Coordinates of C-alpha atoms in Angstrom, one line a residue:
Chain A
X1 CA -12.0 98.6 59.0
X2 CA -9.2 100.9 57.7
X3 CA -7.9 101.3 61.2
X4 CA -7.6 97.5 61.6
X5 CA -5.9 97.2 58.2
X6 CA -3.4 99.8 59.3
X7 CA -2.6 97.9 62.5
X8 CA -2.1 94.7 60.4
X9 CA 0.1 96.6 58.0
X10 CA 2.1 98.0 60.9
X11 CA 2.8 94.6 62.4
X12 CA 3.7 93.2 59.0
X13 CA 6.1 96.1 58.6
X14 CA 7.6 95.4 62.1
X15 CA 8.0 91.7 61.1
X16 CA 10.2 92.9 58.2
X17 CA 12.0 95.4 60.4
X18 CA 13.0 92.8 63.0
X19 CA 14.6 90.3 60.8
X20 CA 18.3 89.6 60.7
X21 CA 20.3 92.4 59.1
X22 CA 21.7 91.3 55.7
X23 CA 25.2 92.7 56.6
X24 CA 26.0 93.3 60.2
X25 CA 28.9 95.7 59.5
X26 CA 26.5 97.9 57.5
X27 CA 23.9 97.7 60.3
X28 CA 26.4 98.8 63.0
X29 CA 27.6 101.7 60.8
X30 CA 24.0 102.8 60.3
X31 CA 23.2 102.4 64.0
X32 CA 26.2 104.6 64.9
X33 CA 25.1 107.3 62.4
X34 CA 21.5 107.2 63.8
X35 CA 22.8 107.4 67.4
X36 CA 24.3 110.7 66.3
X37 CA 21.1 111.9 64.4
X38 CA 18.6 110.7 67.0
X39 CA 20.6 111.3 70.1
X40 CA 23.4 113.8 69.9
X41 CA 21.3 116.1 67.7
X42 CA 18.6 116.1 70.3
X43 CA 20.8 117.0 73.3
X44 CA 20.3 120.7 72.7
X45 CA 16.6 120.7 72.7
X46 CA 16.4 118.3 75.7
X47 CA 18.8 120.5 77.7
X48 CA 16.9 123.7 77.0
X49 CA 13.4 122.2 77.7
X50 CA 14.6 120.4 80.8
X51 CA 16.3 123.4 82.2
X52 CA 13.3 125.7 81.9
X53 CA 10.8 122.9 83.0
X54 CA 12.9 122.4 86.2
X55 CA 13.2 126.2 86.8
X56 CA 9.4 126.7 86.4
X57 CA 8.5 123.7 88.4
X58 CA 10.6 125.0 91.3
X59 CA 9.0 128.4 91.2
X60 CA 5.5 127.0 90.9
X61 CA 6.2 124.8 93.9
X62 CA 7.3 127.8 95.9
X63 CA 4.3 129.9 94.7
X64 CA 1.9 127.2 96.0
X65 CA 3.6 126.9 99.4
X66 CA 1.4 129.5 101.1
X67 CA 1.8 128.0 104.6
X68 CA 4.9 129.4 106.3
X69 CA 5.2 126.2 108.3
X70 CA 5.9 124.2 105.2
X71 CA 9.7 123.7 104.9
X72 CA 11.3 125.2 101.7
X73 CA 13.3 122.0 101.1
X74 CA 10.0 120.7 99.7
X75 CA 10.7 122.8 96.6
X76 CA 13.7 120.7 95.8
X77 CA 11.9 117.5 96.7
X78 CA 8.9 118.4 94.5
X79 CA 11.1 119.4 91.5
X80 CA 13.1 116.2 91.7
X81 CA 10.0 114.0 92.0
X82 CA 8.3 115.8 89.0
X83 CA 11.3 115.6 86.8
X84 CA 12.1 112.0 87.8
X85 CA 8.6 110.6 87.4
X86 CA 7.0 112.5 84.6
X87 CA 8.6 115.5 83.0
X88 CA 12.0 114.0 82.0
X89 CA 10.3 110.9 80.5
X90 CA 6.9 111.8 79.2
X91 CA 7.3 115.5 78.3
X92 CA 10.8 115.0 76.8
X93 CA 9.4 112.0 74.8
X94 CA 6.6 114.2 73.5
X95 CA 9.1 116.7 72.4
X96 CA 11.2 114.0 70.7
X97 CA 8.1 112.7 69.0
X98 CA 7.9 116.1 67.3
X99 CA 11.6 116.4 66.5
X100 CA 12.8 112.9 65.8
X101 CA 9.4 111.4 64.7
X102 CA 8.8 114.0 62.0
X103 CA 12.4 113.8 60.8
X104 CA 12.3 110.0 60.4
X105 CA 8.8 110.0 58.7
X106 CA 9.8 112.7 56.2
X107 CA 13.3 111.1 55.5
X108 CA 11.8 107.7 54.8
X109 CA 8.8 109.1 53.1
X110 CA 10.9 111.1 50.7
X111 CA 13.0 108.0 50.0
X112 CA 9.7 106.2 49.1
X113 CA 8.4 109.0 46.9
X114 CA 11.7 109.3 45.0
X115 CA 11.9 105.5 44.5
X116 CA 15.0 105.1 46.6
X117 CA 13.2 102.4 48.6
X118 CA 12.2 100.7 45.3
X119 CA 15.9 100.8 44.3
X120 CA 16.8 99.0 47.6
X121 CA 14.1 96.4 47.0
X122 CA 15.3 95.7 43.4
X123 CA 18.8 95.1 44.8
X124 CA 17.3 92.5 47.0
X125 CA 17.8 94.4 50.2
X126 CA 15.2 94.2 53.0
X127 CA 14.5 98.0 52.8
X128 CA 12.3 98.0 56.0
X129 CA 15.1 96.4 58.0
X130 CA 17.9 98.5 56.4
X131 CA 16.1 101.8 57.0
X132 CA 14.1 101.4 60.2
X133 CA 16.0 99.0 62.4
X134 CA 19.1 101.2 63.0
X135 CA 16.8 104.1 63.8
X136 CA 14.7 102.1 66.3
X137 CA 17.8 100.5 67.9
X138 CA 19.6 103.9 68.2
X139 CA 16.6 105.5 69.8
X140 CA 16.2 102.6 72.3
X141 CA 19.9 103.1 73.2
X142 CA 20.1 106.8 73.4
X143 CA 16.7 107.9 74.9
X144 CA 17.3 106.4 78.3
X145 CA 20.6 108.4 78.4
X146 CA 18.7 111.5 77.4
X147 CA 16.3 110.9 80.3
X148 CA 19.2 110.9 82.8
X149 CA 20.5 114.1 81.2
X150 CA 17.1 115.7 81.4
X151 CA 16.7 114.9 85.1
X152 CA 20.1 116.3 85.9
X153 CA 19.5 119.5 83.9
X154 CA 16.0 120.0 85.1
X155 CA 17.0 119.8 88.8
X156 CA 19.9 122.1 88.1
X157 CA 17.4 124.5 86.5
X158 CA 15.1 124.3 89.5
X159 CA 18.0 124.9 91.9
X160 CA 19.4 127.9 90.0
X161 CA 15.9 129.5 89.7
X162 CA 14.9 129.0 93.3
X163 CA 18.3 130.1 94.7
X164 CA 18.6 133.1 92.4
X165 CA 15.1 134.3 93.1
X166 CA 15.5 133.5 96.7
X167 CA 12.5 131.1 97.3
X168 CA 14.9 128.5 98.8
X169 CA 18.4 128.3 100.1
X170 CA 21.0 126.2 98.3
X171 CA 21.3 123.9 101.4
X172 CA 17.5 123.4 101.6
X173 CA 17.2 122.7 97.9
X174 CA 20.0 120.1 98.0
X175 CA 18.5 118.6 101.2
X176 CA 15.1 118.4 99.3
X177 CA 16.5 116.6 96.3
X178 CA 18.3 114.0 98.5
X179 CA 15.3 113.4 100.7
X180 CA 13.3 110.1 100.5
X181 CA 14.9 109.1 97.2
X182 CA 13.4 105.9 95.6
X183 CA 15.7 104.4 93.0
X184 CA 12.8 102.4 91.6
X185 CA 11.4 105.7 90.1
X186 CA 14.4 105.8 87.8
X187 CA 13.7 102.2 86.7
X188 CA 10.0 103.0 86.1
X189 CA 10.9 106.1 84.0
X190 CA 13.6 104.3 82.1
X191 CA 11.1 101.6 81.1
X192 CA 8.7 104.3 80.0
X193 CA 11.5 106.0 78.0
X194 CA 12.3 102.7 76.2
X195 CA 8.6 102.1 75.3
X196 CA 8.1 105.7 74.2
X197 CA 11.3 105.5 72.1
X198 CA 10.0 102.4 70.3
X199 CA 6.6 104.1 69.7
X200 CA 8.2 107.2 68.3
X201 CA 10.6 105.6 65.9
X202 CA 8.6 102.6 64.8
X203 CA 5.5 104.7 64.0
X204 CA 7.5 107.3 62.2
X205 CA 9.3 104.7 60.2
X206 CA 6.0 103.0 59.4
X207 CA 4.2 106.2 58.2
X208 CA 7.3 107.2 56.2
X209 CA 7.6 103.7 54.6
X210 CA 4.0 103.5 53.6
X211 CA 3.8 106.9 51.9
X212 CA 2.1 106.8 48.5
X213 CA 2.5 109.9 46.4
X214 CA 4.6 113.1 46.5
X215 CA 5.5 115.8 48.9
X216 CA 2.0 116.4 50.2
X217 CA 1.7 112.8 51.3
X218 CA 5.2 113.0 52.9
X219 CA 3.9 116.0 54.9
X220 CA 0.8 114.2 55.9
X221 CA 2.8 111.1 57.0
X222 CA 5.0 113.3 59.1
X223 CA 2.0 114.9 60.8
X224 CA 0.4 111.6 61.4
X225 CA 3.6 110.2 62.9
X226 CA 3.8 113.0 65.4
X227 CA 0.1 113.1 66.3
X228 CA -0.4 109.3 66.6
X229 CA 2.9 108.7 68.5
X230 CA 2.0 111.5 70.9
X231 CA -1.4 110.0 71.6
X232 CA 0.1 106.5 72.0
X233 CA 2.7 107.9 74.4
X234 CA 0.0 109.4 76.6
X235 CA -2.1 106.2 76.6
X236 CA 0.9 103.9 77.3
X237 CA 2.0 106.4 80.0
X238 CA -1.3 105.8 81.8
X239 CA -1.1 102.0 81.3
X240 CA 2.5 101.7 82.4
X241 CA 2.0 103.9 85.4
X242 CA -0.9 101.7 86.5
X243 CA 1.2 98.6 86.0
X244 CA 4.5 99.7 87.3
X245 CA 3.7 102.0 90.3
Chain B
X1 CA 16.3 86.2 28.0
X2 CA 13.2 87.2 29.9
X3 CA 9.9 85.7 28.9
X4 CA 6.6 87.1 30.3
X5 CA 3.7 84.8 29.9
X6 CA 0.1 85.9 30.1
X7 CA 0.7 88.6 32.8
X8 CA -2.4 90.1 34.5
X9 CA -2.3 92.8 37.1
X10 CA -5.1 94.8 38.7
X11 CA -5.3 97.5 41.3
X12 CA -8.7 97.2 43.1
X13 CA -11.2 97.2 40.2
X14 CA -8.7 98.7 37.7
X15 CA -7.4 96.0 35.4
X16 CA -4.0 97.4 34.2
X17 CA -2.3 94.5 32.5
X18 CA -4.5 92.2 30.5
X19 CA -2.7 89.0 29.6
X20 CA 0.7 90.2 28.2
X21 CA 3.1 87.8 26.7
X22 CA 6.5 88.7 25.2
X23 CA 10.1 87.6 24.9
X24 CA 12.8 90.1 25.8
X25 CA 16.0 89.0 24.0
X26 CA 19.5 88.8 25.4
X27 CA 22.1 91.2 23.9
X28 CA 19.4 93.5 22.6
X29 CA 17.8 96.7 23.8
X30 CA 14.2 95.7 24.4
X31 CA 11.8 98.6 24.5
X32 CA 8.4 98.8 26.1
X33 CA 6.6 101.8 24.6
X34 CA 3.1 103.2 24.9
X35 CA 1.1 106.2 25.9
X36 CA 0.9 107.5 29.4
X37 CA -1.4 105.2 31.4
X38 CA -0.9 102.2 29.0
X39 CA 0.7 100.1 31.8
X40 CA 4.4 100.4 30.9
X41 CA 5.6 101.2 34.4
X42 CA 3.3 98.6 36.0
X43 CA 4.7 96.0 33.6
X44 CA 8.3 96.9 34.2
X45 CA 7.8 96.9 38.0
X46 CA 6.0 93.6 37.7
X47 CA 8.9 92.1 35.8
X48 CA 11.4 93.2 38.5
X49 CA 9.1 92.0 41.2
X50 CA 8.1 95.3 42.8
X51 CA 4.5 94.5 42.0
X52 CA 3.0 91.1 42.6
X53 CA 1.3 89.8 39.5
X54 CA -2.2 88.3 39.7
X55 CA -1.8 85.7 37.0
X56 CA 0.9 84.5 34.6
X57 CA 4.6 84.0 35.0
X58 CA 7.9 85.6 34.4
X59 CA 10.8 83.5 33.3
X60 CA 14.4 84.6 33.7
X61 CA 16.4 82.4 31.4
X62 CA 13.7 79.7 32.0
X63 CA 13.7 80.3 35.8
X64 CA 10.2 80.9 36.9
X65 CA 9.8 83.9 39.3
X66 CA 6.5 82.5 40.6
X67 CA 8.1 79.2 41.6
X68 CA 11.1 80.7 43.3
X69 CA 11.6 80.8 47.1
X70 CA 12.3 84.1 48.8
X71 CA 16.0 83.3 49.0
X72 CA 16.2 82.4 45.3
X73 CA 14.5 85.7 44.5
X74 CA 17.0 87.6 46.5
X75 CA 19.8 85.8 44.8
X76 CA 18.2 86.5 41.4
X77 CA 18.0 90.2 42.3
X78 CA 21.8 90.4 42.5
X79 CA 21.7 89.6 38.8
X80 CA 19.5 92.6 38.2
X81 CA 20.3 96.3 37.8
X82 CA 17.7 99.0 37.5
X83 CA 17.8 102.7 36.4
X84 CA 14.8 104.5 37.8
X85 CA 12.9 107.4 36.2
X86 CA 14.2 109.9 38.8
X87 CA 17.6 108.1 39.2
X88 CA 16.7 107.1 42.8
X89 CA 20.2 107.9 44.0
X90 CA 20.7 107.8 47.8
X91 CA 20.9 111.5 48.9
X92 CA 23.2 110.8 51.8
X93 CA 25.8 109.1 49.7
X94 CA 28.5 110.4 47.3
X95 CA 28.6 109.3 43.7
X96 CA 31.3 106.7 44.6
X97 CA 29.3 105.4 47.6
X98 CA 26.1 105.2 45.5
X99 CA 27.8 103.1 42.8
X100 CA 29.6 100.9 45.3
X101 CA 26.5 100.3 47.5
X102 CA 25.4 97.0 45.8
X103 CA 29.0 95.7 46.2
X104 CA 29.1 96.8 49.8
X105 CA 25.9 94.7 50.5
X106 CA 26.7 91.6 48.4
X107 CA 30.2 91.4 47.1
X108 CA 32.7 89.1 49.0
X109 CA 35.6 90.6 47.1
X110 CA 38.4 92.5 48.9
X111 CA 38.0 96.2 49.5
X112 CA 40.7 96.9 46.9
X113 CA 38.9 94.8 44.3
X114 CA 35.6 96.6 45.1
X115 CA 37.2 100.0 44.7
X116 CA 38.7 98.9 41.4
X117 CA 35.3 97.8 40.1
X118 CA 33.7 101.0 41.2
X119 CA 36.4 103.1 39.5
X120 CA 35.9 101.0 36.3
X121 CA 32.2 101.8 36.3
X122 CA 32.8 105.5 37.1
X123 CA 35.2 105.6 34.1
X124 CA 32.8 103.7 31.9
X125 CA 30.1 106.3 32.3
X126 CA 32.6 109.2 32.0
X127 CA 32.2 110.5 35.6
X128 CA 35.8 110.5 36.6
X129 CA 36.4 113.4 38.9
X130 CA 32.9 113.4 40.3
X131 CA 33.4 110.6 42.8
X132 CA 33.1 112.8 45.9
X133 CA 30.1 114.8 44.8
X134 CA 26.6 114.2 46.2
X135 CA 23.5 113.7 44.0
X136 CA 22.3 117.2 44.7
X137 CA 25.5 118.6 43.4
X138 CA 25.4 117.0 39.9
X139 CA 23.2 117.6 36.8
X140 CA 20.2 115.3 35.8
X141 CA 22.3 113.7 33.1
X142 CA 25.1 112.9 35.4
X143 CA 22.6 111.5 37.9
X144 CA 21.4 109.2 35.2
X145 CA 24.9 108.1 34.5
X146 CA 25.5 107.4 38.2
X147 CA 22.3 105.3 38.2
X148 CA 23.6 103.4 35.2
X149 CA 27.0 102.8 36.8
X150 CA 25.2 101.6 40.0
X151 CA 23.1 99.3 38.0
X152 CA 26.0 97.6 36.2
X153 CA 28.5 97.5 39.1
X154 CA 27.6 93.9 40.0
X155 CA 27.9 92.9 36.3
X156 CA 24.1 92.1 36.0
X157 CA 22.5 89.7 33.6
X158 CA 19.4 91.9 33.4
X159 CA 19.2 95.7 33.1
X160 CA 15.9 97.6 33.5
X161 CA 15.5 101.3 32.7
X162 CA 12.3 103.1 33.6
X163 CA 12.2 106.2 31.3
X164 CA 15.9 106.9 31.4
X165 CA 15.5 110.0 29.3
X166 CA 12.8 111.7 31.3
X167 CA 13.7 115.3 32.2
X168 CA 16.8 115.4 30.0
X169 CA 17.6 117.6 27.0
X170 CA 17.6 115.8 23.6
X171 CA 21.4 115.8 23.3
X172 CA 21.9 114.3 26.8
X173 CA 19.1 111.9 26.1
X174 CA 20.9 110.5 23.1
X175 CA 24.1 110.1 25.2
X176 CA 22.2 108.1 27.7
X177 CA 20.5 106.0 25.0
X178 CA 23.8 105.2 23.4
X179 CA 25.4 104.4 26.7
X180 CA 22.7 101.9 27.6
X181 CA 22.9 100.4 24.1
X182 CA 26.7 100.0 24.3
X183 CA 26.5 98.5 27.8
X184 CA 23.9 96.0 26.6
X185 CA 26.3 94.8 23.8
X186 CA 29.4 95.0 26.0
X187 CA 28.0 92.8 28.8
X188 CA 25.6 90.8 26.5
X189 CA 22.7 91.4 28.9
X190 CA 19.0 91.5 28.6
X191 CA 18.0 95.2 28.7
X192 CA 14.4 96.3 29.0
X193 CA 13.8 100.0 28.6
X194 CA 10.5 101.7 29.4
X195 CA 10.1 104.8 27.2
X196 CA 7.7 107.0 25.3
X197 CA 10.4 108.9 23.6
X198 CA 10.3 108.3 19.8
X199 CA 13.9 109.4 19.4
X200 CA 14.9 106.5 21.7
X201 CA 12.7 104.1 19.8
X202 CA 14.5 105.0 16.5
X203 CA 17.9 105.1 18.1
X204 CA 18.0 101.8 20.0
X205 CA 14.7 100.0 19.5
X206 CA 15.9 96.5 18.6
X207 CA 12.9 94.6 20.0
X208 CA 9.8 96.6 20.7
X209 CA 6.6 95.9 22.7
X210 CA 3.9 98.5 22.2
X211 CA 1.4 98.5 25.0
X212 CA -2.1 99.7 24.3
X213 CA -4.5 100.1 27.3
X214 CA -2.8 97.2 29.1
X215 CA -2.7 94.9 26.1
X216 CA -0.1 94.0 23.5
X217 CA -0.8 96.5 20.7
X218 CA 2.2 95.7 18.5
X219 CA 5.5 93.8 18.4
X220 CA 8.5 94.5 16.2
X221 CA 11.6 96.5 15.8
X222 CA 12.5 100.1 14.8
X223 CA 12.8 99.4 11.1
X224 CA 9.1 98.3 10.9
X225 CA 7.5 100.8 13.3
X226 CA 6.8 103.4 10.5
X227 CA 5.2 100.8 8.3
X228 CA 2.7 99.4 10.8
X229 CA -0.9 99.6 10.0
X230 CA -1.9 99.5 13.7
X231 CA -4.0 102.6 14.1
X232 CA -3.2 103.1 17.8
X233 CA 0.5 102.7 17.2
X234 CA 0.4 105.2 14.3
X235 CA -1.3 107.7 16.6
X236 CA 1.4 107.2 19.1
X237 CA 4.3 107.3 16.6
X238 CA 3.1 110.3 14.6
X239 CA 1.8 112.3 17.5
X240 CA 4.4 115.0 17.1
X241 CA 4.4 117.5 14.2
X242 CA 8.0 116.4 13.3
X243 CA 7.0 112.8 12.8
X244 CA 3.8 113.8 11.1
X245 CA 5.8 115.8 8.5
X246 CA 8.2 112.9 8.1
X247 CA 5.3 110.7 7.3
X248 CA 3.9 113.2 4.8
X249 CA 7.3 113.4 3.1
X250 CA 7.5 109.7 3.0
X251 CA 4.1 109.4 1.5
X252 CA 4.8 112.0 -1.2

C-alpha cells in the first residue's frame, strides 16, 4: 500500500515539475548551471571509467580467443560492440546514478530540511518546477553527449591496451572497430541513455523533495535515490532491449 | 488585517489545532506564543498556506483563502514575506541575490530599479558591505537580517516570522525584535511573529495570542500578560527564575 502511495506521490510531483516555468529567463539560467553540474562535472569520471572498461574488455576478448584461427580484429569488433550496446549506456548510467543521483537528492533534501523549499512556496514559486525541471532537462540534454564521449574513450582504451600489450595490431583493431557497423545501435543506446537520465534525475529530485526531517533522512533519501534508480535502470534496460532490438 | 476563523488541523489522529479564531491587526506586531508542541508553528504555517487546514477559514483583509483560485493564491503570496526559524537563505546565492530573488521572479521593474530596491533593503537592515557574501560566511544575526530584507523587498502587506530570535544571543535578539517592530510601523503591515521568548513578548507584544495545547488559551497585549489569572499562561510566563523573582518582587 505504501509503495502505491509513493508511486502516486511521484506522479503528482512530476505533474508539478512539468508545468510551465514561472520565468523562462530564470529557467534557462538554471538549466545552463545544471548542464555544468550534471554534465561537465561528470566528464572526468565518465572518461576514467570508460577508458578502463574499454581496456579491460579488449584484454578479456583477447584472453578468450584461444583458437589461433580466430582473427585478432575481433578484439576491436567485440570492444566496439560492448561499449556501443551496453557499457557506455547502462554502466555509465549506473555510475551517474551514484554520482548525480545522490548529489541531487542530498541538495534538494537539504533545502527541504532547512526550509528553503518552504521559503520558495511562501513566495508563490512552484518549488518542484523551479528545482527539478532544470536538473531533469539538463540531464536529458547532456547524458546522450556523455554516451558518445564514453564510446569514443572506451574504444581508445581498448585500442591502447591491446596494442601496447601486443594482443592485436593497430591495423587489425581499427579494422575490427569499423567492421559491420550498425548505426541503429547508437540510436538504441541513445534512447536508453535518455530514459536512464530521466530515471536518475526525476527519482533523485523526488526523494530529495519529499524528505521529512533532518540530516539522517537526507542521507536515507540519497541512498534510496541511488538504489531505486539503479534497479529501475536495470529493469528498463531489459524492457527497452526487448522492445528496440 | 488577517482573521482566522475556527481553524482545525490534524495530522493523522493527532488533532493539533482545535478551532482557533483570532484577529491579527494591521500596523501591530501580533505574537503567537505558547510552549513547545502547543501548535504555534502549525498555526503559522497554516496561515501562510504551507499546511492545508481541515476546517475553518483565513481572511486576508476579508479575502478568503479557502475560496481563492490557485492563481489568486499565487498573487496573494506576492503580498507576503516570511522569515523562517533557520533563516532559510539560499546557500548558492549571495546576500544580494537572496534579497533580490523575489524581485527577480515577480517584479516587472527595470534592472536598475530592482537593484535600487535591493540596495535600500540592504541598507535598511544595516548590511551594507555584505552584499557579495554567502550565507555560510555571515553570522546567525546577519542571516536573520538578510531574511528580513528578503521578506520586505516586495513591500509586502503581511510579514510572518517563525521564531526570529531562535539561536541568537539576547542582545542580537533585541536588535532583530526592534527591527521587525520598526518595519511593521514603517510599512504599516500586518506582522505575525511566532515566539516563545518572553523578552520578545515584553518588547514588541502588541497583540498576543497564547496557544495552549492547540486551543486559544489567552488573548491580550504585553501590558496585561503579567496580570492574567490563566494558570497555564502563568506557568509559561513565569517559567524562568528571573520572571519568577520579578513576580515575587511585584507581589511584595
